[in-house]
């Protein structure tokens, strides 16, 4: 099995005004400056990306966006292109977060287009998937994850090396309810099997699969100890420097 470097990313969602966003970045840097063997990113709002990126310059924390549009420029009021994100220092974008799927109505085909365009533009992608509680209860979980992966990552080839999959069960996001390590591992094993059937065994062994959904300092160590959990996408606990740093450090080697 390929050794996979854990990747911990903070999704700040629609939180923090400019001064607080910069202060969070500045507070975080010293706490993770010597965290070895773990890749780190934060994903602030569009309005704070540039300032946070400047604050993080030269640090071991990468900058990511929470979304990116499917055109480079033009008459697309309110949208932001991958090139604009790279211009302010982003190397990552989240695509397909459940809040965009379920609140903003983004479907598999649109998310595939976004993923392909972001990758073609040079961004790396954290591609989010996850089942609703009713889907888990009705036994449809694997079918949902398979559909989200096969449609969302359709048409990718070598660019898959710049994709991280984030498994985020919707019932665990922002609820305080975390998947157990067994539930996370089981889902990640299934995700890896779908990647193997789409792209082959080597790609499946290499791809990193983050877990997301109420990750906290006190559950991170147990989750990351599972073989197929390769890091985290963290929401609420990423808004405090000490809790995000503790999650990063639970993954440091
Ligand atoms: P949470 O959010 O950690 O607040 O549950 C995770 C996410 O939505 O990425």
mmCIF file of N, CA and C and ligand atoms in Angstrom, residues 9-11 13 94 97-99 128 166 168 172-177 212-216 233-238, ligand 1:
data_model
loop_
_atom_site.group_PDB
_atom_site.id
_atom_site.type_symbol
_atom_site.label_atom_id
_atom_site.label_comp_id
_atom_site.label_asym_id
_atom_site.label_seq_id
_atom_site.Cartn_x
_atom_site.Cartn_y
_atom_site.Cartn_z
ATOM 1 N N UNK A 9 -7.564 19.808 6.243
ATOM 2 C CA UNK A 9 -7.981 21.107 5.723
ATOM 3 C C UNK A 9 -9.096 21.678 6.585
ATOM 4 N N UNK A 10 -9.041 22.980 6.774
ATOM 5 C CA UNK A 10 -10.089 23.680 7.514
ATOM 6 C C UNK A 10 -11.032 24.361 6.539
ATOM 7 N N UNK A 11 -12.312 24.064 6.663
ATOM 8 C CA UNK A 11 -13.337 24.711 5.843
ATOM 9 C C UNK A 11 -14.002 25.758 6.737
ATOM 10 N N UNK A 13 -16.121 27.912 5.943
ATOM 11 C CA UNK A 13 -17.515 28.186 5.527
ATOM 12 C C UNK A 13 -17.770 29.699 5.508
ATOM 13 N N UNK A 94 -12.334 23.369 -2.628
ATOM 14 C CA UNK A 94 -13.340 22.354 -2.302
ATOM 15 C C UNK A 94 -14.351 22.358 -3.452
ATOM 16 N N UNK A 97 -19.181 20.310 -1.776
ATOM 17 C CA UNK A 97 -19.555 20.228 -0.362
ATOM 18 C C UNK A 97 -21.064 20.001 -0.245
ATOM 19 N N UNK A 98 -21.480 19.260 0.771
ATOM 20 C CA UNK A 98 -22.912 18.917 0.885
ATOM 21 C C UNK A 98 -23.784 20.162 1.011
ATOM 22 N N UNK A 99 -23.220 21.245 1.567
ATOM 23 C CA UNK A 99 -24.031 22.465 1.653
ATOM 24 C C UNK A 99 -24.284 23.046 0.264
ATOM 25 N N UNK A 128 -16.002 16.483 -2.390
ATOM 26 C CA UNK A 128 -16.784 15.993 -1.248
ATOM 27 C C UNK A 128 -17.947 15.105 -1.679
ATOM 28 N N UNK A 166 -13.186 13.787 -0.039
ATOM 29 C CA UNK A 166 -13.597 14.014 1.359
ATOM 30 C C UNK A 166 -14.920 13.286 1.573
ATOM 31 N N UNK A 168 -17.890 12.881 3.719
ATOM 32 C CA UNK A 168 -18.539 13.651 4.779
ATOM 33 C C UNK A 168 -20.009 13.239 4.870
ATOM 34 N N UNK A 172 -23.468 13.955 9.885
ATOM 35 C CA UNK A 172 -22.403 14.225 10.864
ATOM 36 C C UNK A 172 -21.854 15.645 10.745
ATOM 37 N N UNK A 173 -22.334 16.405 9.755
ATOM 38 C CA UNK A 173 -21.751 17.732 9.524
ATOM 39 C C UNK A 173 -22.416 18.774 10.416
ATOM 40 N N UNK A 174 -21.628 19.363 11.288
ATOM 41 C CA UNK A 174 -22.117 20.437 12.145
ATOM 42 C C UNK A 174 -23.109 19.973 13.197
ATOM 43 N N UNK A 175 -23.232 18.668 13.384
ATOM 44 C CA UNK A 175 -24.251 18.143 14.298
ATOM 45 C C UNK A 175 -23.661 17.690 15.623
ATOM 46 N N UNK A 176 -22.355 17.594 15.693
ATOM 47 C CA UNK A 176 -21.734 17.040 16.891
ATOM 48 C C UNK A 176 -21.724 15.525 16.860
ATOM 49 N N UNK A 177 -22.394 14.954 15.866
ATOM 50 C CA UNK A 177 -22.438 13.494 15.750
ATOM 51 C C UNK A 177 -21.370 13.056 14.748
ATOM 52 N N UNK A 212 -14.829 13.902 7.052
ATOM 53 C CA UNK A 212 -15.341 15.174 7.557
ATOM 54 C C UNK A 212 -16.687 14.982 8.212
ATOM 55 N N UNK A 213 -16.928 15.742 9.256
ATOM 56 C CA UNK A 213 -18.202 15.664 9.982
ATOM 57 C C UNK A 213 -17.933 15.615 11.470
ATOM 58 N N UNK A 214 -17.982 16.815 12.097
ATOM 59 C CA UNK A 214 -17.794 16.933 13.553
ATOM 60 C C UNK A 214 -16.469 16.346 14.041
ATOM 61 N N UNK A 215 -15.413 16.535 13.244
ATOM 62 C CA UNK A 215 -14.075 16.147 13.718
ATOM 63 C C UNK A 215 -13.641 17.140 14.792
ATOM 64 N N UNK A 216 -13.116 16.595 15.877
ATOM 65 C CA UNK A 216 -12.705 17.406 17.029
ATOM 66 C C UNK A 216 -11.343 16.885 17.509
ATOM 67 N N UNK A 233 -11.408 16.921 6.726
ATOM 68 C CA UNK A 233 -11.932 18.222 6.329
ATOM 69 C C UNK A 233 -12.755 18.697 7.519
ATOM 70 N N UNK A 234 -12.299 19.792 8.116
ATOM 71 C CA UNK A 234 -12.801 20.218 9.426
ATOM 72 C C UNK A 234 -13.580 21.519 9.290
ATOM 73 N N UNK A 235 -14.797 21.550 9.814
ATOM 74 C CA UNK A 235 -15.597 22.774 9.789
ATOM 75 C C UNK A 235 -15.473 23.536 11.097
ATOM 76 N N UNK A 236 -16.415 23.323 11.985
ATOM 77 C CA UNK A 236 -16.492 24.095 13.234
ATOM 78 C C UNK A 236 -15.183 24.163 14.007
ATOM 79 N N UNK A 237 -14.504 23.031 14.140
ATOM 80 C CA UNK A 237 -13.279 23.004 14.944
ATOM 81 C C UNK A 237 -12.104 23.678 14.244
ATOM 82 N N UNK A 238 -12.301 24.083 12.984
ATOM 83 C CA UNK A 238 -11.229 24.798 12.277
ATOM 84 C C UNK A 238 -11.279 26.298 12.552
HETATM 85 P P1 LIG B 1 -18.056 20.213 10.786
HETATM 86 O O1 LIG B 1 -18.080 20.487 9.201
HETATM 87 O O2 LIG B 1 -16.654 19.823 11.142
HETATM 88 O O3 LIG B 1 -18.489 21.504 11.408
HETATM 89 O O4 LIG B 1 -19.032 19.088 11.032
HETATM 90 C C1 LIG B 1 -17.344 19.688 8.323
HETATM 91 C C2 LIG B 1 -17.550 20.158 6.906
HETATM 92 O O5 LIG B 1 -18.674 20.546 6.556
HETATM 93 O O6 LIG B 1 -16.605 20.157 6.089
#
